[in-house]
PDB file of C-alpha atoms in Angstrom:
ATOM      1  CA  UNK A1001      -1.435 -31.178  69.952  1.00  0.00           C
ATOM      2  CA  UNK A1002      -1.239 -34.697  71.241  1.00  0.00           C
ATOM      3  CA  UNK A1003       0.162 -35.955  68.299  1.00  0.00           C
ATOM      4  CA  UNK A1004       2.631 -33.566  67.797  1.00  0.00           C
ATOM      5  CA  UNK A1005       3.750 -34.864  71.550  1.00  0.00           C
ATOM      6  CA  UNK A1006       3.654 -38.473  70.552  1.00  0.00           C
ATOM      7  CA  UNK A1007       5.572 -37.802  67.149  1.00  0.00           C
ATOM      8  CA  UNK A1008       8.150 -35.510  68.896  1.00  0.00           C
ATOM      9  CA  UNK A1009       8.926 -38.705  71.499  1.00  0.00           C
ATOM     10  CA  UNK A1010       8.823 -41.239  68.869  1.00  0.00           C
ATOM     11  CA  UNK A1011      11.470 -39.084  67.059  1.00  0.00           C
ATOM     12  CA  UNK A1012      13.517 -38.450  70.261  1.00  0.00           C
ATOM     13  CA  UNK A1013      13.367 -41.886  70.559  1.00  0.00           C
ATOM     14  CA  UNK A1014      14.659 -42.994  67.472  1.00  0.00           C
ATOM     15  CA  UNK A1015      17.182 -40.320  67.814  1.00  0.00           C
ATOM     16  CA  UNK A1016      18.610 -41.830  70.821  1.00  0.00           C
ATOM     17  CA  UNK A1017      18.950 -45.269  69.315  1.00  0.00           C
ATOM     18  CA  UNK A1018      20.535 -43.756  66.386  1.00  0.00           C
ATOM     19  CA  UNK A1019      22.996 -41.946  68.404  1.00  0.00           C
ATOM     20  CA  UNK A1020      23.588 -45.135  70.175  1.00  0.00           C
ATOM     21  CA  UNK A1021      24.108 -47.327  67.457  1.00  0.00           C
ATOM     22  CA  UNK A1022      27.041 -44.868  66.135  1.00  0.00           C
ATOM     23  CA  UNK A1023      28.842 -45.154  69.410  1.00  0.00           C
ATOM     24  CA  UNK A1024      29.269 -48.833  69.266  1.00  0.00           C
ATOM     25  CA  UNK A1025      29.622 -48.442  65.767  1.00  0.00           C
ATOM     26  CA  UNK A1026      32.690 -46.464  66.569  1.00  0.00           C
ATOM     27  CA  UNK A1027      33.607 -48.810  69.545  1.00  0.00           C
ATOM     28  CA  UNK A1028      33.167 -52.201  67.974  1.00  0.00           C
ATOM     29  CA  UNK A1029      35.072 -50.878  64.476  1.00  0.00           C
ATOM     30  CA  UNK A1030      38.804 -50.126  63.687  1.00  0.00           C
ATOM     31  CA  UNK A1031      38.190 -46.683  62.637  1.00  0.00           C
ATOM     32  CA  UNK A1032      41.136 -46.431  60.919  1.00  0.00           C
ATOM     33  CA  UNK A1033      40.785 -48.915  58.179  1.00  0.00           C
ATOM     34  CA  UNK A1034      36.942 -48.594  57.920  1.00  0.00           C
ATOM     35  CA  UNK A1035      38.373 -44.482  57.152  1.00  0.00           C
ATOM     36  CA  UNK A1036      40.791 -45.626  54.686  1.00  0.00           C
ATOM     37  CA  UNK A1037      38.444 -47.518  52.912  1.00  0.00           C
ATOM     38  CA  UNK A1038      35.709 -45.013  52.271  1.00  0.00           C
ATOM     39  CA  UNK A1039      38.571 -42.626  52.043  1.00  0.00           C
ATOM     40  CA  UNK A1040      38.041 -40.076  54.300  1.00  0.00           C
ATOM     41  CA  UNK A1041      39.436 -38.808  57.107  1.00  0.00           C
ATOM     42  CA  UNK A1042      39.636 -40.714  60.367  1.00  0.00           C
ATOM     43  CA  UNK A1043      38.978 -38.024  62.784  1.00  0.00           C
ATOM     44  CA  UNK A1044      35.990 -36.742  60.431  1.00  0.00           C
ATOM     45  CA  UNK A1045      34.465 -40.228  60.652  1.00  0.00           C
ATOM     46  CA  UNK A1046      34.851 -40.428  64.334  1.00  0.00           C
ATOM     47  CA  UNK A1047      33.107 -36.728  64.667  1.00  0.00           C
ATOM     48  CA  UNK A1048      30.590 -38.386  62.531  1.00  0.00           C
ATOM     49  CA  UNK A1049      29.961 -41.171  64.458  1.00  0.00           C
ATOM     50  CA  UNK A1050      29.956 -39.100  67.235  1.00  0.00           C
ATOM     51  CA  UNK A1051      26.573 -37.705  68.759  1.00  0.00           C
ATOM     52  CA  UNK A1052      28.542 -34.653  70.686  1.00  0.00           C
ATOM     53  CA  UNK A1053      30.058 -33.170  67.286  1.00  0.00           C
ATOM     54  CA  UNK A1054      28.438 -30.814  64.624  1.00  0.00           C
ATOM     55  CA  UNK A1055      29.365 -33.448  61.933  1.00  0.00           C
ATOM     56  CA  UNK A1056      26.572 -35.068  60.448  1.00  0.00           C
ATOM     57  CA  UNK A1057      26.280 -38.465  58.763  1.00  0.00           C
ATOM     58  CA  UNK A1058      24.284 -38.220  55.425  1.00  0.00           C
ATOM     59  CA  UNK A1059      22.414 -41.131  54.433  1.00  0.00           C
ATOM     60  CA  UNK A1060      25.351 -42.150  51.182  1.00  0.00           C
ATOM     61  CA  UNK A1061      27.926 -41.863  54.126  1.00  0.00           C
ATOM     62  CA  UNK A1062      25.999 -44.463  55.675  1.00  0.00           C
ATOM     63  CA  UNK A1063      25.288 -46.357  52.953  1.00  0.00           C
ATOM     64  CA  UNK A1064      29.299 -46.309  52.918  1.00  0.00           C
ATOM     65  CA  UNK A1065      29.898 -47.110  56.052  1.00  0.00           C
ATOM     66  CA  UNK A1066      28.079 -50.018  56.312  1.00  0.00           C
ATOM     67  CA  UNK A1067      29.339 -51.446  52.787  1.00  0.00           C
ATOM     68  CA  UNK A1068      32.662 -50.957  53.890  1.00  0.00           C
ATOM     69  CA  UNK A1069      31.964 -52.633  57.665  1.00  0.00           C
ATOM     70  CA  UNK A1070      29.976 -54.990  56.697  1.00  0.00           C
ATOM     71  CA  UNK A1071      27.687 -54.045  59.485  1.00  0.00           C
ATOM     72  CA  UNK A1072      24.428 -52.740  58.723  1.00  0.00           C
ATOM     73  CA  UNK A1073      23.556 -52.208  62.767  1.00  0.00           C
ATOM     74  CA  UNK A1074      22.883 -48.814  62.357  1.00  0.00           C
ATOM     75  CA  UNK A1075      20.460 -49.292  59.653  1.00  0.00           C
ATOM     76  CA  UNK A1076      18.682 -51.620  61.573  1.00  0.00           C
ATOM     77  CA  UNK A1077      18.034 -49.160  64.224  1.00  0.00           C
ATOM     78  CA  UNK A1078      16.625 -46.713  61.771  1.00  0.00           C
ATOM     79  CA  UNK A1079      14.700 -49.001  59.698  1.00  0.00           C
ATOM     80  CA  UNK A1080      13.118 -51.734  62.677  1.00  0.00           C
ATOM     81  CA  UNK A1081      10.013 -49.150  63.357  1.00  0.00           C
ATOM     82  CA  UNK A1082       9.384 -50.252  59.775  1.00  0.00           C
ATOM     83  CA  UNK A1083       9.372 -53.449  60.059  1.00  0.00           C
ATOM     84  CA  UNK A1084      12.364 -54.613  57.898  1.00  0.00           C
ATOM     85  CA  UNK A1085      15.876 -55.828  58.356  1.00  0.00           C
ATOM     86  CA  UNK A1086      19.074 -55.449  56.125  1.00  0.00           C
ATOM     87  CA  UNK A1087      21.030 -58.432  56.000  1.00  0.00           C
ATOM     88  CA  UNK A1088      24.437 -58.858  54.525  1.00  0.00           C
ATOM     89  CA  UNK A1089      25.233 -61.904  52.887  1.00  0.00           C
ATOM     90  CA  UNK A1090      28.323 -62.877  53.550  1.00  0.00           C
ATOM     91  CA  UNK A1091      30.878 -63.093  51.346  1.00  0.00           C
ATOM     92  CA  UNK A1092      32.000 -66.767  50.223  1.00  0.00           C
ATOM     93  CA  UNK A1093      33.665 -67.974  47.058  1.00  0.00           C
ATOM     94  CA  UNK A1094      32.628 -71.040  47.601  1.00  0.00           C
ATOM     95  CA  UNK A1095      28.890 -72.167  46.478  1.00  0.00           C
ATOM     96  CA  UNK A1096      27.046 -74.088  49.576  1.00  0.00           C
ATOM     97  CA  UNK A1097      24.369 -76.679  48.533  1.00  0.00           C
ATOM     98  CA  UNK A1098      20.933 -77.081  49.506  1.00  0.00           C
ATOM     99  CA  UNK A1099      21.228 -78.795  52.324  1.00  0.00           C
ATOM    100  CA  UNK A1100      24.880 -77.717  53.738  1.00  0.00           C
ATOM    101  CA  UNK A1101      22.914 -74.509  53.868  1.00  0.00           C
ATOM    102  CA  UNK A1102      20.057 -76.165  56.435  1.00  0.00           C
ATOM    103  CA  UNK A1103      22.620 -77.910  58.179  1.00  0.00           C
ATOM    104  CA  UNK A1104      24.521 -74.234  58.874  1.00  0.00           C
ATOM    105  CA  UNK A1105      21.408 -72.671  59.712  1.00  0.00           C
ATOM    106  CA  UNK A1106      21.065 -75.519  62.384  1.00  0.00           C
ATOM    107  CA  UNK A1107      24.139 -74.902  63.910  1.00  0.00           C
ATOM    108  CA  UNK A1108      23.997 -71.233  63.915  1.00  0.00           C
ATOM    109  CA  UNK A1109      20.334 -71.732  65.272  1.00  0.00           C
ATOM    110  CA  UNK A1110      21.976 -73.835  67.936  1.00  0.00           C
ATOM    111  CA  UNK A1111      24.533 -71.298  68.995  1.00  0.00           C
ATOM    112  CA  UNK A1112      21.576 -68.476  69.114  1.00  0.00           C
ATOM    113  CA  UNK A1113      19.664 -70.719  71.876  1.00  0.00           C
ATOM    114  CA  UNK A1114      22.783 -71.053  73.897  1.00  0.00           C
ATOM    115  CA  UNK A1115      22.980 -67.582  74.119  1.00  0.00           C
ATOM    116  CA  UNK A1116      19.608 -67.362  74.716  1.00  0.00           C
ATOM    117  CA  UNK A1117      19.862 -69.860  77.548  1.00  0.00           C
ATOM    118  CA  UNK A1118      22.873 -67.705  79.005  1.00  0.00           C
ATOM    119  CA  UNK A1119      21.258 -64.582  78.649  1.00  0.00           C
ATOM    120  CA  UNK A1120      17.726 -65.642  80.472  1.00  0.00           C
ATOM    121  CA  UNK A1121      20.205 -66.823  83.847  1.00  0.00           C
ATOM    122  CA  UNK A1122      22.352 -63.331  83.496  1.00  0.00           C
ATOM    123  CA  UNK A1123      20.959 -60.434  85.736  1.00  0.00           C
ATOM    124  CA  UNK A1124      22.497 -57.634  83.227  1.00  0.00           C
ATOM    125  CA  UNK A1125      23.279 -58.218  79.814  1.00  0.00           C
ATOM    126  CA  UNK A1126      26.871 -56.319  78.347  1.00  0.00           C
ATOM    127  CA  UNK A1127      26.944 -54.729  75.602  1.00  0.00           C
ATOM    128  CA  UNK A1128      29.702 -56.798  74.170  1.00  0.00           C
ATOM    129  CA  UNK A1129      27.770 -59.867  74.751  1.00  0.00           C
ATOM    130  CA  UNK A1130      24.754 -58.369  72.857  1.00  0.00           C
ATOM    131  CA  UNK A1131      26.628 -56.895  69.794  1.00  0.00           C
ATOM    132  CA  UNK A1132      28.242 -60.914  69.204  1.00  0.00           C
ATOM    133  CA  UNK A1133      24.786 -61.904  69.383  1.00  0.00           C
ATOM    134  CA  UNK A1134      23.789 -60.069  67.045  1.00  0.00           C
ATOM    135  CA  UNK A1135      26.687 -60.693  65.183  1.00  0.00           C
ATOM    136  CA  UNK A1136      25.642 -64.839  65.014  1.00  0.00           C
ATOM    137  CA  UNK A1137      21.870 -63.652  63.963  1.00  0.00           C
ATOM    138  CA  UNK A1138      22.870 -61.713  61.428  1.00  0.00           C
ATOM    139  CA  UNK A1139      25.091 -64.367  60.188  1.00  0.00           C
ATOM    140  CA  UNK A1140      22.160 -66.962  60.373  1.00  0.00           C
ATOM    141  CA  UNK A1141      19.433 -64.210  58.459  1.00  0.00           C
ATOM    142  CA  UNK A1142      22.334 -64.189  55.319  1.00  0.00           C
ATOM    143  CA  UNK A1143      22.264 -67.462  55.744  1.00  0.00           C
ATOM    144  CA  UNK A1144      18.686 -68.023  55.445  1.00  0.00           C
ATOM    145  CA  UNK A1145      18.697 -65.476  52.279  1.00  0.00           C
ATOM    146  CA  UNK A1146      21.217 -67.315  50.584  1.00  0.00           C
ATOM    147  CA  UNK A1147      18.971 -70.568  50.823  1.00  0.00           C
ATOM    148  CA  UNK A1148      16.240 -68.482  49.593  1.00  0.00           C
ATOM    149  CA  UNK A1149      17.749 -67.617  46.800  1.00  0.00           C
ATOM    150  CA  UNK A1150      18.977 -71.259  45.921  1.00  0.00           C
ATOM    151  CA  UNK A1151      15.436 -72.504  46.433  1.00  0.00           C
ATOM    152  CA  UNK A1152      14.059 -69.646  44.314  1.00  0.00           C
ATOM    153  CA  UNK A1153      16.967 -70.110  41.250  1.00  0.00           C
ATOM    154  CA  UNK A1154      16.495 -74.347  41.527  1.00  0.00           C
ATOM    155  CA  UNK A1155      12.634 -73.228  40.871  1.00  0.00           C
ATOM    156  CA  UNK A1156      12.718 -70.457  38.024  1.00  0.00           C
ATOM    157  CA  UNK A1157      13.629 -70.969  34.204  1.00  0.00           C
ATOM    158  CA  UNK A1158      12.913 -73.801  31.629  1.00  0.00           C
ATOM    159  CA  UNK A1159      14.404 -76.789  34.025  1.00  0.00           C
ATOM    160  CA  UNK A1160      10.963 -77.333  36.842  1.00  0.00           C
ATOM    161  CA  UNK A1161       8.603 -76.474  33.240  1.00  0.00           C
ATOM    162  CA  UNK A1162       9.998 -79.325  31.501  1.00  0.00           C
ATOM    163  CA  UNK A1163       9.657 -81.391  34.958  1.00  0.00           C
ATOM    164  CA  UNK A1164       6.164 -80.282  34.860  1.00  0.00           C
ATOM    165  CA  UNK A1165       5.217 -81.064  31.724  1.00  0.00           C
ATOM    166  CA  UNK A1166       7.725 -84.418  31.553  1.00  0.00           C
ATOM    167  CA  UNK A1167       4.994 -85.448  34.990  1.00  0.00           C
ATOM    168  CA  UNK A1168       1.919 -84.546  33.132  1.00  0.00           C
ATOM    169  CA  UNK A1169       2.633 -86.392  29.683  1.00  0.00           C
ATOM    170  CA  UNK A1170       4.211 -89.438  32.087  1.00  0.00           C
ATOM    171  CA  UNK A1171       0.861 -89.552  34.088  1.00  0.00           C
ATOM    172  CA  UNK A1172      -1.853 -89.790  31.601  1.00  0.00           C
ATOM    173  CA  UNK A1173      -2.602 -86.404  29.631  1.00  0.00           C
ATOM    174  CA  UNK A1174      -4.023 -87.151  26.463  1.00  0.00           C
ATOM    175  CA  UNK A1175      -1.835 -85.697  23.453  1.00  0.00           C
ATOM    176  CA  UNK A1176      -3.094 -83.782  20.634  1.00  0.00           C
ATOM    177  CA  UNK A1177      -2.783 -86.224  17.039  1.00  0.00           C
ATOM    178  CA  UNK A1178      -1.738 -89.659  19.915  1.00  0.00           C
ATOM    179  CA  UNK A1179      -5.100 -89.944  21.514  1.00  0.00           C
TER     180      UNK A1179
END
């Protein structure tokens, strides 16, 4: 019976976040153009969004929404219990070395601890000022998954085995027939 109780709360809770992140979904978001692009009707997406209406948001709405946004708050909300985060990488046509990535990452690690500053002196924290934090931490997690994925394409492929075995020949290994 107990857990029934517990999973009934941890649902409610969940729930209620969801329900919350819609709203400023709907409040942070020019509904109009975010409607237009999934093509679908502005007042159904609001109703949607909305916690008070009989719409419902299936999960390829969402999937949508967010795509279209590119925020992925709401699935956040439903997807923190688990432990994981969806990032979007932003969108640049121009490719970022190694090291212009780290120095970003600084300064958007910089901005994040002036908010933080700000935020431990404030008695109440808005909502607006949360969401644009969020907005710089997302910004420094695609970031940080773009320089992943430099590091991890500089270290796949032929290129670092021919480095390898250019270091091992260079430092000594006997050779097969030159020994």
């Amino acid at each position: 019976m107990d857990e029934n109780n517990a999973m009934y709360s941890l649902r409610e809770l969940k729930q209620n976040a969801f329900d919350e992140a819609c709203c400023a979904f709907a409040t942070n978001h020019n509904m109009s153009e975010v409607a237009r692009k999934m093509e679908m009707g502005e007042a159904m997406l609001r109703n949607k969004l909305n916690p008070a209406q009989p719409h419902k948001l299936y999960a390829i709405e969402l999937a949508w929404l967010c795509y279209h946004s590119g925020d992925y708050s709401i699935h956040n909300v439903l997807y923190k219990d688990l432990g994981t985060v969806t990032v979007a990488l932003p969108e640049s046509s121009e490719e970022k070395n190694f090291i212009e990535r780290t120095l970003m990452n600084s300064a958007l690690g910089g901005e994040l601890s002036g908010d933080a500053m700000q935020m431990c002196s404030a008695e109440r924290l808005p909502r607006s000022v949360k969401n644009k934090t969020l907005a710089k931490a997302h910004a420094a997690l695609g970031n940080l998954v773009l320089m992943i994925s430099d590091l991890e394409n500089r270290t796949t492929g032929v290129t670092p085995m021919l480095s390898m075995g250019m270091d091992f020949v260079v430092n000594g290994a006997p050779m097969p027939g030159l020994a």
